[in-house]
């Protein structure tokens, strides 16, 4: 059975149902095949919907598709999705747009060019086809000017963020004449099909995220100059302490390109009232102007605020710019006392440069944000969501205000002789959010609290956790009741690494299920990563004190836990998002079904740290390939496939790739919108619960000794080609043994218990080698594999 939001890509017949009584968008047109247009077209194709992509430059659209097939991070979730994009030239292929239900314009940011194009589109589009612009700065009113009634009724702004596949925010602006059905259709399509969080914005310059994000960048730059901070100091304060990505502000500019700044500034200056704080703060800095003139525009140019240079020994040295001389110097770790503070208010009150900087930027940012509701959005919850999803902030501005204290902020603004926005004055000693009866509420502009709305079909574990106590809990994992007889097992260690506590909680959950506490189990969490696998730090520690018995005991307990997930008398559904690596992947391999977020990155990566999967991963992946009806028959092909995937630590870079690699089954579902993942997984679990019987697991017929020898020869070839190190050979030998059934003959069956024993033996033998320990240590220190 297919999951609720599942759709086979490259198969338009499986385009998802967008709900009843809503006009369905079955074909999309995108005009402008640049950075954004091409990326939007790719995401539409990822979702299994055919899309026409046109550009004014002949051949440009086709080139964009080719380029995207080579781009990293990939705009396409799998290569096959590219087949759903029909590239064409505006001059000759305009008629292709006649079949489209939605045409999205993403051409150059010039109102006249856009309006000229709209006039052309008017001559081909079918009646009622929705038109939208991806403009970042042009008001809707300016785009619809002189365009006629039927155009205005079908027109809106759909503002995607770059890169469109990965950024979850979609800002939507409707005009006074826009049909409600058009807004509803785009909202539905953006949310369910493209997986975006759709935030309604007012027709104001920069909408929500770029208005506030732009002011934040401006303030963070200006204040760094005023208070004479180094770029490293500014970025250290502007990142972790405020819940902002580690690029901070200067690192972010390097990422997006410094040359973008003057354009954004000019457009904001042209559209905002002169007394707006954003317009007032516009300033030019000589160093930055010089950098742009010299092509030092960031990562895509000749370096930016940061750059890398080769050291005397050929090593790569990180350098940073001196903001006053414009010269590069060795990058320095900031030494500010204020940086050690965990509490945001303590940071903003600290007297050193870092504290004064934090205070100044927070006052600029939060005072501004509070002054903009309801001008740019109807709700503070929408503003916060836009900043979280459009800029990857952990907290939106109003959540930051609550962390500081609204009254504290109001006092601080008044102390500095700045206006206190009415919304901030209104909240007084209170907060913008509160929890009542287990529900999250926000302060409306009418002064009354109301629940933060969740669209139908959205179930968040965070909401469940607010309103209930766990059914069971330890330091590593918790079990929650998510309603209708379904429980959810949540991991909550750092990066959701799996440890003895996790294994214990799996056992406890299953025992509770067997006693009738629930009738189906979902394994899901809202961490960035589903799980990065077994905690290798613990393994290293145990190996260093030679606690071999303990380690082997944990491997055995893990294998048992995986088997019991699969063999439980009720269905177990895995619902991953982000990385599911090593042990995290092994958990999914033992679930009865998986409902995966489209952005799931799944793989058995143990070889990278000199190990082999020990929790049934070798055995189950092998079985997947052996039972795959499309795979070549015979005992050797599945072994060779699993061997190749595990020995080279292959990771699927989307749920679709995971399906091709059989980490997911064809029947496993894919959900595009992360907020809908848990509800989809729960629905899947319930659909399996009726008359559920655990799968039957028979023995495997494996090639045995001859297969092992053949794999050994293949590895030897790799050594000769310089592609494998001596330690790779050792890892491969153990892996080959675990996949071929060891020393057995190919006429004998191999049981799961025998294969699990081989996995354990291989794992333990490898863990006892210094080369594996060196790999683990290196991975823990650098996050990268060591080739030794
Ligand atoms: P881009 O320069 O990369 O691409 C624009 C493309 O449009 C080019 O391929 C160009 O040949 C084509 N084009 C120009 N005039 C055309 C016409 N009349 N008909 C058909 N094609 C035409 O630009 P981009 O960064 O992709 O931006 C496109 C739009 O998206 C702009 O409105 C921009 O403001 C907006 N936007 C950009 C970003 C971003 O980060 N780059 C983010 C959000 C929104």
Tab-separated table of C-alpha atoms in Angstrom, residues 213-231 234-235 238 248-254 258 261 281 283-288 305 323-324 357 361 364:
chain	number	residue	atom	x	y	z
A	213	UNK	CA	16.631	38.905	7.750
A	214	UNK	CA	17.937	41.814	5.691
A	215	UNK	CA	17.687	44.188	8.603
A	216	UNK	CA	19.412	41.659	10.837
A	217	UNK	CA	22.332	41.356	8.411
A	218	UNK	CA	22.590	45.082	8.031
A	219	UNK	CA	22.579	45.616	11.776
A	220	UNK	CA	25.042	42.794	12.430
A	221	UNK	CA	27.466	44.303	9.897
A	222	UNK	CA	27.068	47.946	10.959
A	223	UNK	CA	27.392	47.127	14.662
A	224	UNK	CA	30.466	44.986	14.056
A	225	UNK	CA	32.134	48.011	12.479
A	226	UNK	CA	30.873	50.383	15.200
A	227	UNK	CA	32.014	48.182	18.065
A	228	UNK	CA	35.201	47.071	16.309
A	229	UNK	CA	34.622	43.338	16.373
A	230	UNK	CA	36.618	40.919	14.261
A	231	UNK	CA	34.637	38.883	11.732
A	234	UNK	CA	30.861	38.836	15.194
A	235	UNK	CA	30.059	35.440	13.685
A	238	UNK	CA	25.641	36.030	15.793
A	248	UNK	CA	26.822	33.910	11.505
A	249	UNK	CA	26.621	37.055	9.419
A	250	UNK	CA	29.923	37.418	7.546
A	251	UNK	CA	30.045	33.694	6.805
A	252	UNK	CA	26.494	33.944	5.438
A	253	UNK	CA	27.488	36.820	3.169
A	254	UNK	CA	30.356	34.705	1.842
A	258	UNK	CA	28.664	39.915	-1.307
A	261	UNK	CA	24.151	43.271	-1.072
A	281	UNK	CA	20.425	51.895	8.544
A	283	UNK	CA	25.332	52.219	4.946
A	284	UNK	CA	28.247	51.524	2.705
A	285	UNK	CA	31.499	50.176	4.098
A	286	UNK	CA	34.669	50.908	2.159
A	287	UNK	CA	36.181	47.492	2.783
A	288	UNK	CA	33.106	45.742	1.463
A	305	UNK	CA	35.488	37.633	4.580
A	323	UNK	CA	37.720	44.762	8.571
A	324	UNK	CA	39.836	47.923	8.787
A	357	UNK	CA	27.340	43.757	20.215
A	361	UNK	CA	21.864	43.777	17.291
A	364	UNK	CA	17.729	46.505	16.338
